[in-house]
Structure formats: structure tokens, C-alpha cells
mmCIF file of C-alpha atoms and ligand atoms in Angstrom:
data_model
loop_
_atom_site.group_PDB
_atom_site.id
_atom_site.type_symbol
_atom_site.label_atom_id
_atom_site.label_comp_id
_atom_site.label_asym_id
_atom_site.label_seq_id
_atom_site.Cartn_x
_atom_site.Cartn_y
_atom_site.Cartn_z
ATOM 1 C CA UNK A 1 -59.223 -27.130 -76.627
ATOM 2 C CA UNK A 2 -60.228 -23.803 -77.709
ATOM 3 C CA UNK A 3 -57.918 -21.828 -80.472
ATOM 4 C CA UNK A 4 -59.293 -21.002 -83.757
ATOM 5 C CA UNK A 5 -61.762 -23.403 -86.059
ATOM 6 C CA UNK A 6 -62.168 -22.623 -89.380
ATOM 7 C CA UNK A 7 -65.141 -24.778 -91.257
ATOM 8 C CA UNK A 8 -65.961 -24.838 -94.420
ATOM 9 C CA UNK A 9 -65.170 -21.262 -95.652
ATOM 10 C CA UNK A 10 -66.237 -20.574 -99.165
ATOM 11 C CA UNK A 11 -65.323 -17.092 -100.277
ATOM 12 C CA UNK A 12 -65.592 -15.310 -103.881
ATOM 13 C CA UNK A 13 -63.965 -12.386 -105.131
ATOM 14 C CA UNK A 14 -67.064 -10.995 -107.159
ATOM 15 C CA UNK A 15 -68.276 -14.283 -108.995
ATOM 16 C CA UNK A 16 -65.302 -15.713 -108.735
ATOM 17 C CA UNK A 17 -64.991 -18.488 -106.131
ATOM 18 C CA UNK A 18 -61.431 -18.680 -105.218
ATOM 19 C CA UNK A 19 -61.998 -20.483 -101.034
ATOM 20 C CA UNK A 20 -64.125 -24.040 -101.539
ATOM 21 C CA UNK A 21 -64.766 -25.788 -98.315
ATOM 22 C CA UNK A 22 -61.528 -24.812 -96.423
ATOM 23 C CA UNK A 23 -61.416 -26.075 -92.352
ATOM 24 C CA UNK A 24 -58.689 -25.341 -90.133
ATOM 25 C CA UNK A 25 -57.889 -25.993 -86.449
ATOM 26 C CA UNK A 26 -55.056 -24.166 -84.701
ATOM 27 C CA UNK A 27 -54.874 -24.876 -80.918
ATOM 28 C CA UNK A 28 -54.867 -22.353 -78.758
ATOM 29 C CA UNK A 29 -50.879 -21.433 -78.436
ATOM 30 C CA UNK A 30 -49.784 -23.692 -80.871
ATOM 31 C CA UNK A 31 -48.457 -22.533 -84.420
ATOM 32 C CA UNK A 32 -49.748 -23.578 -87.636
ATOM 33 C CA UNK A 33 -48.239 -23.125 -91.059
ATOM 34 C CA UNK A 34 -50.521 -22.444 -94.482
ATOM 35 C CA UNK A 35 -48.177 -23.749 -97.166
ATOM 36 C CA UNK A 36 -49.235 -22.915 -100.623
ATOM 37 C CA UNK A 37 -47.820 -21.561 -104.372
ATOM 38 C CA UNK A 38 -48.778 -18.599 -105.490
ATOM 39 C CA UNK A 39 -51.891 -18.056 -105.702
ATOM 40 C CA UNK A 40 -53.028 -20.840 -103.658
ATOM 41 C CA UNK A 41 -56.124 -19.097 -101.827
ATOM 42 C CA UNK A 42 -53.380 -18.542 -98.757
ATOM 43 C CA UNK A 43 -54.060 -14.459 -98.443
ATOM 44 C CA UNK A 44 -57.773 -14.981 -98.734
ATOM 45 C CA UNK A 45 -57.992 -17.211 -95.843
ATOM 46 C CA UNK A 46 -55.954 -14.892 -93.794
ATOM 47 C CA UNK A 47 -57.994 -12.168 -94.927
ATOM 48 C CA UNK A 48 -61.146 -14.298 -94.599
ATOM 49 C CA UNK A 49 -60.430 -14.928 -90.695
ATOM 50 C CA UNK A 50 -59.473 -11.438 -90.689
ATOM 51 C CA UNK A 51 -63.305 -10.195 -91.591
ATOM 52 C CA UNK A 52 -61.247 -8.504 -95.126
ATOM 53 C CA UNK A 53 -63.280 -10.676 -97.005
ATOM 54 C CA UNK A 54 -66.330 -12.275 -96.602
ATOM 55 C CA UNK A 55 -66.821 -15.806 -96.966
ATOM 56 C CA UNK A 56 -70.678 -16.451 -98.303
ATOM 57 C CA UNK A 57 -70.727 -19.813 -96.192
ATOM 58 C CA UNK A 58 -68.634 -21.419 -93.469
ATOM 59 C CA UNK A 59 -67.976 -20.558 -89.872
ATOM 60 C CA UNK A 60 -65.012 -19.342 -87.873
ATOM 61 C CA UNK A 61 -64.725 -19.471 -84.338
ATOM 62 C CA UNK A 62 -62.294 -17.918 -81.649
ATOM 63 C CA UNK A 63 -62.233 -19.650 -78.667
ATOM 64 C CA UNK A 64 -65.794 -20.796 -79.723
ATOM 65 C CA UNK A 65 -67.089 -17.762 -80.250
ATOM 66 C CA UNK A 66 -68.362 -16.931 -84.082
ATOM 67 C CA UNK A 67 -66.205 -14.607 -85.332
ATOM 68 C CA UNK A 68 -67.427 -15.043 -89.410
ATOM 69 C CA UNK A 69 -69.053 -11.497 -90.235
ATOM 70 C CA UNK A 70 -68.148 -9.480 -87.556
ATOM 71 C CA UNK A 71 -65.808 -6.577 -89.242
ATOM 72 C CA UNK A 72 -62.019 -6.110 -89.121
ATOM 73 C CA UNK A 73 -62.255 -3.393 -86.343
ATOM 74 C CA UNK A 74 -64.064 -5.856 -84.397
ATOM 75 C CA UNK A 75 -62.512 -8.706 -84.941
ATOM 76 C CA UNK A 76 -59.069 -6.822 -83.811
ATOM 77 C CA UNK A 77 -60.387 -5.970 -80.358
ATOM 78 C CA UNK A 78 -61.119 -9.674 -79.712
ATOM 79 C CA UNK A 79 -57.696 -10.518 -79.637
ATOM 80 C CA UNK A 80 -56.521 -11.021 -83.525
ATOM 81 C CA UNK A 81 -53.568 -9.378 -84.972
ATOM 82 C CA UNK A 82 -52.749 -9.468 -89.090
ATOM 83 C CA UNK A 83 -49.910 -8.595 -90.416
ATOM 84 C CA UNK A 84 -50.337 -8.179 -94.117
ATOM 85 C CA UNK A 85 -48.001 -9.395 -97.526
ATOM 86 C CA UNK A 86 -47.422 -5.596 -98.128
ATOM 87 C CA UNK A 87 -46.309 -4.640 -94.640
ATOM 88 C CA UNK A 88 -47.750 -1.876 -94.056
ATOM 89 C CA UNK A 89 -46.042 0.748 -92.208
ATOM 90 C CA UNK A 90 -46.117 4.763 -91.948
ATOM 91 C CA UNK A 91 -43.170 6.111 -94.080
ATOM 92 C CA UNK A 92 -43.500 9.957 -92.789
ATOM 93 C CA UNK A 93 -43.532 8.346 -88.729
ATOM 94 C CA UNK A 94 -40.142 7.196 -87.301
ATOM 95 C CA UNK A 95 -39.783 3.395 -85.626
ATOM 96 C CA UNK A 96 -41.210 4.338 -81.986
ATOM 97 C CA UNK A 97 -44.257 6.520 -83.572
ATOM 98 C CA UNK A 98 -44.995 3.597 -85.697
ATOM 99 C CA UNK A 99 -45.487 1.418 -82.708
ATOM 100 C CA UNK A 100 -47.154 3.659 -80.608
ATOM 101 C CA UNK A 101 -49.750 3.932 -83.308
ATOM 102 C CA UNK A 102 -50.483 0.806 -82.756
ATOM 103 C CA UNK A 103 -51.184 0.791 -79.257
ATOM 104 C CA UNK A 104 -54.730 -0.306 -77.883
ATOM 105 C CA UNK A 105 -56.401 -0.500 -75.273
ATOM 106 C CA UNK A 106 -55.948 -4.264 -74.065
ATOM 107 C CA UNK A 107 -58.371 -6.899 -73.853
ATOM 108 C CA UNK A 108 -59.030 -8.059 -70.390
ATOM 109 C CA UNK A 109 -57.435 -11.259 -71.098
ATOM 110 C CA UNK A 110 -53.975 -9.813 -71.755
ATOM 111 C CA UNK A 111 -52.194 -10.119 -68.758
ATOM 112 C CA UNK A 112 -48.707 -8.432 -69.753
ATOM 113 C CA UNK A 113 -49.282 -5.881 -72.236
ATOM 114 C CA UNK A 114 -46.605 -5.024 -74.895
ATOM 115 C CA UNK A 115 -44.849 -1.934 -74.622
ATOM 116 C CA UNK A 116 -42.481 0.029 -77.176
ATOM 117 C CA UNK A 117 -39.714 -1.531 -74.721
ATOM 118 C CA UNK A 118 -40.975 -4.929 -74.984
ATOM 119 C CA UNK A 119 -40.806 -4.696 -78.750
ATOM 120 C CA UNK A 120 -37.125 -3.005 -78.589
ATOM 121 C CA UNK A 121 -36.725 -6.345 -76.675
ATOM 122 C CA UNK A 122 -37.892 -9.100 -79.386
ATOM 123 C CA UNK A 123 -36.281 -6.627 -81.637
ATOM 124 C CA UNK A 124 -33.182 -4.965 -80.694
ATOM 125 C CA UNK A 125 -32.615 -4.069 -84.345
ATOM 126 C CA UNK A 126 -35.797 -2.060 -84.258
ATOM 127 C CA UNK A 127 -34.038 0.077 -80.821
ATOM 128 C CA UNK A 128 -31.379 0.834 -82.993
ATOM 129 C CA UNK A 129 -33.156 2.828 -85.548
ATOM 130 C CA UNK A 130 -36.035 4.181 -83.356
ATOM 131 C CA UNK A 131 -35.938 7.720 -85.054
ATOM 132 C CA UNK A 132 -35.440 6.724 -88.299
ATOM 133 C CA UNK A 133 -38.714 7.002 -90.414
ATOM 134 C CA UNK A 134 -40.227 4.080 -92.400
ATOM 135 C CA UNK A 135 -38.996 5.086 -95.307
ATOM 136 C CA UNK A 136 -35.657 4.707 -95.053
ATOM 137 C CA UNK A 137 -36.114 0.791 -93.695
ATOM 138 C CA UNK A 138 -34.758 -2.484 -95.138
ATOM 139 C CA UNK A 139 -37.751 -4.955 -96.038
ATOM 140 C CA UNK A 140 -36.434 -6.973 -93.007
ATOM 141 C CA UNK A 141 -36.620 -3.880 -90.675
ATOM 142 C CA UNK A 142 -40.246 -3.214 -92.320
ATOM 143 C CA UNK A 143 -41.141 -6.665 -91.404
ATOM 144 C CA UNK A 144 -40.059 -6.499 -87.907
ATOM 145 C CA UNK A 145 -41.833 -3.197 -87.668
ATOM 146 C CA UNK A 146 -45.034 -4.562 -88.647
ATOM 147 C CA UNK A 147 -45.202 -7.796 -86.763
ATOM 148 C CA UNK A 148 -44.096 -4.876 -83.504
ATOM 149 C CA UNK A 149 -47.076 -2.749 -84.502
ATOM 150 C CA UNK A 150 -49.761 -5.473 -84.721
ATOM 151 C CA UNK A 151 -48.024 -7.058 -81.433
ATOM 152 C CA UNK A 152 -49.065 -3.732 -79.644
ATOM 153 C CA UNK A 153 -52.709 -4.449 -80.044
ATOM 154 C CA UNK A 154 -52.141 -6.923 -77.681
ATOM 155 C CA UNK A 155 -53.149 -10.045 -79.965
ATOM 156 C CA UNK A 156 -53.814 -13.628 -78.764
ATOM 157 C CA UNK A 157 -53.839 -14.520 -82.287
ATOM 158 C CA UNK A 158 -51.625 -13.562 -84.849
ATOM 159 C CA UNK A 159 -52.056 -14.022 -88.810
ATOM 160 C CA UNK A 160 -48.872 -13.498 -90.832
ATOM 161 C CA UNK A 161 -49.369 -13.588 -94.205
ATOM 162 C CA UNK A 162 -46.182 -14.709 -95.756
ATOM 163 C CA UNK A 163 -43.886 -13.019 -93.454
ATOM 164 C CA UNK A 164 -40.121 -13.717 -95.064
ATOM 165 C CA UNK A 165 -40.846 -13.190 -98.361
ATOM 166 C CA UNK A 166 -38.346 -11.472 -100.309
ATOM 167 C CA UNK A 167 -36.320 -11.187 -97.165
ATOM 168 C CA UNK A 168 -32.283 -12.069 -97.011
ATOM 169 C CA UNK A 169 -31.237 -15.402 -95.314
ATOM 170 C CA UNK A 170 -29.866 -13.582 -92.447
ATOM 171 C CA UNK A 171 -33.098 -11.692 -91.700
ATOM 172 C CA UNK A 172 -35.369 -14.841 -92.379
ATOM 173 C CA UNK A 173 -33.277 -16.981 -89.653
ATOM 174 C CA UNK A 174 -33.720 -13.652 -87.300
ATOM 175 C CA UNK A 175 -37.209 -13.672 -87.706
ATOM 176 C CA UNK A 176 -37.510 -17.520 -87.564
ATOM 177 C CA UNK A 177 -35.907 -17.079 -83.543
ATOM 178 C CA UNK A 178 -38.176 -13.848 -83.021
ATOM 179 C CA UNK A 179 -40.965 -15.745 -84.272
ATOM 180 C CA UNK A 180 -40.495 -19.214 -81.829
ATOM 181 C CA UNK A 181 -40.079 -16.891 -79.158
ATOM 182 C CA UNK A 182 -43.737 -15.130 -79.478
ATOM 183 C CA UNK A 183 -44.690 -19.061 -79.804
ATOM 184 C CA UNK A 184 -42.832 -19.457 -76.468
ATOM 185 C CA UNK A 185 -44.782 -16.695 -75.045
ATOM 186 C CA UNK A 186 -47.752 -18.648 -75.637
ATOM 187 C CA UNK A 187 -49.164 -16.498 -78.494
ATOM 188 C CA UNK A 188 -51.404 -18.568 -81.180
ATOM 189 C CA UNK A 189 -49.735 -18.523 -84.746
ATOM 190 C CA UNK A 190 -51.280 -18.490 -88.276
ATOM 191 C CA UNK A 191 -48.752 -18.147 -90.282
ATOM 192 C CA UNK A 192 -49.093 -18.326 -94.827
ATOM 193 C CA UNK A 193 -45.654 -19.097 -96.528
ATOM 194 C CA UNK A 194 -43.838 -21.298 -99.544
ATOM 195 C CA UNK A 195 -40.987 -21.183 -98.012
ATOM 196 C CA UNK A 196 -40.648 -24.911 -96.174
ATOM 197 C CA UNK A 197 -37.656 -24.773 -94.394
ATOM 198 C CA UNK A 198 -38.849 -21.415 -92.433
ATOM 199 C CA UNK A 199 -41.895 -22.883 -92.205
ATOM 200 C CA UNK A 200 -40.589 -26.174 -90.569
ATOM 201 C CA UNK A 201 -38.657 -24.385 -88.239
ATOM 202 C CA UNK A 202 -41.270 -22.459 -86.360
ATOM 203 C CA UNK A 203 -44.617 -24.781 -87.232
ATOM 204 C CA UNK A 204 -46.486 -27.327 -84.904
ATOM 205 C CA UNK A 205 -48.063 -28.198 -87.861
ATOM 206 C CA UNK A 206 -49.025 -27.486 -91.590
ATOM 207 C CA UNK A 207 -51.643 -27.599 -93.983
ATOM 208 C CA UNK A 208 -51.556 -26.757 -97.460
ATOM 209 C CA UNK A 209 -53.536 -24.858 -99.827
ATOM 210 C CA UNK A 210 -54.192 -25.304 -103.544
ATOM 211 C CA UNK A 211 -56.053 -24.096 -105.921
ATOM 212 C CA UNK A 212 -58.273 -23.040 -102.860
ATOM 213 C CA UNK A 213 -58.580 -26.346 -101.168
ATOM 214 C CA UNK A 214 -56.992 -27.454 -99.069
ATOM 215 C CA UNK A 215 -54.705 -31.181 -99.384
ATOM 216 C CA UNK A 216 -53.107 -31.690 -96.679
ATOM 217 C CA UNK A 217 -52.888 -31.823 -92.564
ATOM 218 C CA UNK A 218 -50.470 -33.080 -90.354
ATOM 219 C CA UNK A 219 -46.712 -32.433 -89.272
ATOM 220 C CA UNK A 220 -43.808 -32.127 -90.974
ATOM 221 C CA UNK A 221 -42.419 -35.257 -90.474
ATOM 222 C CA UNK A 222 -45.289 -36.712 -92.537
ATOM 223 C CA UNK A 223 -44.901 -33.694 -95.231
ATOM 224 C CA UNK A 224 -41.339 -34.764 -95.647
ATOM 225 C CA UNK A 225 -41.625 -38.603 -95.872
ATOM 226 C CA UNK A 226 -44.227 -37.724 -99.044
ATOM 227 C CA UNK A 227 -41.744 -36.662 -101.803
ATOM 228 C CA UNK A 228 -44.888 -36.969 -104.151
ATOM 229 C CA UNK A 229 -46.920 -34.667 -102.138
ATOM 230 C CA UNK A 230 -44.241 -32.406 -101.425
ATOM 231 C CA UNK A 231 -43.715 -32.459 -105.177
ATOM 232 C CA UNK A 232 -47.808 -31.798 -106.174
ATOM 233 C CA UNK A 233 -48.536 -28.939 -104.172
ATOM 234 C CA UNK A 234 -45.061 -27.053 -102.972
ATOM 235 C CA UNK A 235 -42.550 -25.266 -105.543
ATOM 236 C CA UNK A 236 -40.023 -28.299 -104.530
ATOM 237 C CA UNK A 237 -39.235 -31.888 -104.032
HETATM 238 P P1 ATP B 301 -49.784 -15.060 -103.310
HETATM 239 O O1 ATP B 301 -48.634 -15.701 -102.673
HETATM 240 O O2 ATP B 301 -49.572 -14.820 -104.771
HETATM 241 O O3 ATP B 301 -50.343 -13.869 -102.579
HETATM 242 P P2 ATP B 301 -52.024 -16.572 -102.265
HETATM 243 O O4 ATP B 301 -51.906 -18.025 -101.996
HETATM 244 O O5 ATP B 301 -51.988 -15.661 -101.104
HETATM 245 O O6 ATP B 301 -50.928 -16.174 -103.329
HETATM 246 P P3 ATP B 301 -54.512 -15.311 -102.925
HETATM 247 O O7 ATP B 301 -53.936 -13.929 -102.937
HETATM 248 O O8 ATP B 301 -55.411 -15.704 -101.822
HETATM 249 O O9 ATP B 301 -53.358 -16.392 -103.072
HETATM 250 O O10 ATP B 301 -55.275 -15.496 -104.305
HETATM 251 C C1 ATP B 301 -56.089 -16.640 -104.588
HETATM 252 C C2 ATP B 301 -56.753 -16.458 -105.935
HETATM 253 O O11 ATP B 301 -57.655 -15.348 -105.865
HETATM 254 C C3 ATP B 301 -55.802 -16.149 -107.080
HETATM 255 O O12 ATP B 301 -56.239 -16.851 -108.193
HETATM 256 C C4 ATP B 301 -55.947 -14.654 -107.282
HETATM 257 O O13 ATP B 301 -55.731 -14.323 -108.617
HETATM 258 C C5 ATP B 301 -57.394 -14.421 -106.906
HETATM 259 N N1 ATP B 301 -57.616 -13.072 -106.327
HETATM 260 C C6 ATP B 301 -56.935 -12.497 -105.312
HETATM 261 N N2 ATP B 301 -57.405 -11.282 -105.029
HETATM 262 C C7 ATP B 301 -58.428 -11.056 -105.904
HETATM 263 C C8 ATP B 301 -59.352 -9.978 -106.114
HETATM 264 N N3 ATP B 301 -59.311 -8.881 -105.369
HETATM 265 N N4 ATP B 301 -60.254 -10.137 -107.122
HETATM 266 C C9 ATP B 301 -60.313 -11.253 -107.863
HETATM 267 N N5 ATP B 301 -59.484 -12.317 -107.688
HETATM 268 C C10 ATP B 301 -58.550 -12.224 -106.747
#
């Protein structure tokens, strides 16, 4: 089934090698969770799929197509959407100018395109403050802002990189139902976190990352009968 392979991705910041022989497989529409610490290699795979860095050896392919080298630009128009750790977002633009900035031109796959409505509708807390510049947002509402702006590229794809972090309870479960229903929608999920339960909630499946390998693959289910593994590589158990 096609989705997105990654094989055997080394990648080095300078001389340092921080990705050794890291392989993924995410169905197409299914949701897959990159558990790690910090500094566990899980931004530089996102950003490694993502063309942001450049692995020296390895392959990645979308729907069987190589995407390993092409740049971000590129990579973007064939259906990939990122969502970075710092959430980006213009403070001087309000809510709806954010998301229109993020508009594209859709890939002839998409067959319902996301409008500024459409994110209003996954987001009704985003409708609420639709004038209100970035600014003056809550790291939840920044969060929710981002995820809308990348979904208005019209991805197939989308790569969160740790996308409750330092976010309330209330605004993790939020995103947590926001997030299952973009799964129900049949987008493919990449997804980086620590945090398990969130993570368990919304993943088909996990694999974690240490030290730039990666240790484990399989379902929760297994993850949770392992108290020992769950113990190694996560901050609990
Ligand atoms: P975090 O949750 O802290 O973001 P992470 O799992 O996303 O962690 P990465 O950001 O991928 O981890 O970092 C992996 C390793 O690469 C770390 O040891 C980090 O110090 C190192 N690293 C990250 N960015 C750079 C860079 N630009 N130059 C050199 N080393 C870097």
C-alpha cells in the first residue's frame, strides 16, 4: 500500500551524525506516532522528510515516488504539510489572513479543498477570534492556527512535530479530537511527541526514536505490555 517509506536515512548536522539508519512506514491514511526524549533525532526526521535537512544516504518515498533531495517548496506541492515545534505564525496578520496565506493552489489529487470555513469548522475556537492578530494568541490557539495554515495547502500528508507541547490539558484533549478527525478524513499522519497518552489516543501505531535510532515498532498495546521498554526509551514507566 502506498503512504510514506522512509529507509535508511542518515543525516548530519555539519560532522555531526545525529539520524543512523532510520526506516519508517506510514500507510497511506493511517497515523503514526514518533515517540522520543528530548533530543531523540525526532525533529530531524520530520525535517529530513520535509527536504529541511538533508540526509547524505537513505531514501524516502511518497506514494513511491523519491522524494529524498527534492527541496521544501517542492516537496510541499506534492502533497506534504509540516507544522513545525515553534509554530510559526504571522503576529502583525489576524486569524483569517493567517490562513489565507496559506492557501495554494491544490494538487490534482485533492478532491475537497480546505477553505477558511472548513478550518472555522475543525476549529470553531479559531472563528471566534478571526480578527484578532497572532500576537495576542494562547499557545493552544497558535497551535490550532498552524496545523489550519498548513491544512490549506491542501496536504495528503501531514508532519507535526510535537504538536501539544507545552499546551494545557484542556487544549491537548481538543486537539487530540481535532486531530482523529483529520485521521477520519483520511489524511496520512506523522506525528513526533513524548507525550504517550496523547500519543495513544490518536496513533495507529508508534515507533520510537533514541539517540537517533530507532528501537521500536508496533502498537500500543505491545508498547504498554513492555514496562522495561517503556522505561528505556520514554520519560516514564
Ligand atoms: P526535542 O524534543 O528537544 O526537539 P528531538 O527529538 O526533536 O528533540 P532533534 O531536534 O532532532 O531532537 O535533535 C537531535 C540531535 O541533534 C540533538 O542531539 C541535537 O542537539 C542535535 N541538533 C539539532 N539541531 C542541530 C543543529 N542545527 N546543529 C547541530 N546539532 C543539532
Amino acid at each position: 500500500m502506498p503512504g510514506l517509506k522512509v529507509r535508511d536515512l542518515h543525516t548530519y548536522y555539519g560532522t555531526s551524525h545525529i539520524l543512523f539508519d532510520v526506516s519508517l512506514e506510514i500507510e497511506d491514511r493511517s497515523t503514526v506516532c514518533l515517540l522520543g526524549r528530548n533530543g531523540a533525532g525526532k525533529t530531524t526526521t520530520l525535517k529530513s522528510i520535509m527536504g529541511l535537512a538533508t540526509p547524505r544516504s537513505g531514501a524516502i518515498l511518497l506514494d513511491d515516488l523519491e522524494i529524498g533531495g527534492k527541496s521544501p517548496v517542492d516537496i510541499a506541492r506534492l502533497g506534504v504539510g509540516y507544522v513545525p515545534e515553534e509554530r510559526i505564525i504571522f503576529p502583525d496578520l489576524t486569524v483569517r489572513e493567517n490562513l489565507e496565506v496559506g492557501e495554494k493552489t491544490a494538487p490534482s489529487y485533492v478532491v475537497e479543498r480546505w477553505s477558511v470555513d472548513a478550518i472555522y469548522g475543525l476549529f470553531p475556537m479559531l472563528e471566534a477570534l478571526d480578527g484578532r492578530v497572532g500576537a495576542y494568541l494562547s499557545g493552544g490557539e497558535q497551535q490550532m492556527l498552524s496545523i489550519g495554515r498548513t491544512l490549506m495547502g491542501n496536504p495528503s500528508l501531514l508532519l507535526l512535530d510535537e504538536p501539544v507541547e507545552g499546551l494545557a490539558p484542556a487544549v491537548v484533549s481538543a486537539l487530540s479530537t481535532q486531530i482523529n478527525r483529520l485521521k477520519k478524513m483520511g489524511l496520512t499522519i506523522l506525528f513526533s511527541e513524548q507525550n504517550l497518552a496523547f500519543s495513544e489516543a490518536i496513533a495507529d501505531r508508534v515507533f520510537i526514536i533514541e539517540s537517533g535510532r530507532i528501537k521500536y515498532e508496533g502498537t500500543f498495546a505491545d508498547l504498554n505490555a513492555d514496562a522495561g521498554l517503556k522505561h528505556r526509551y520514554l520519560a516514564v514507566g
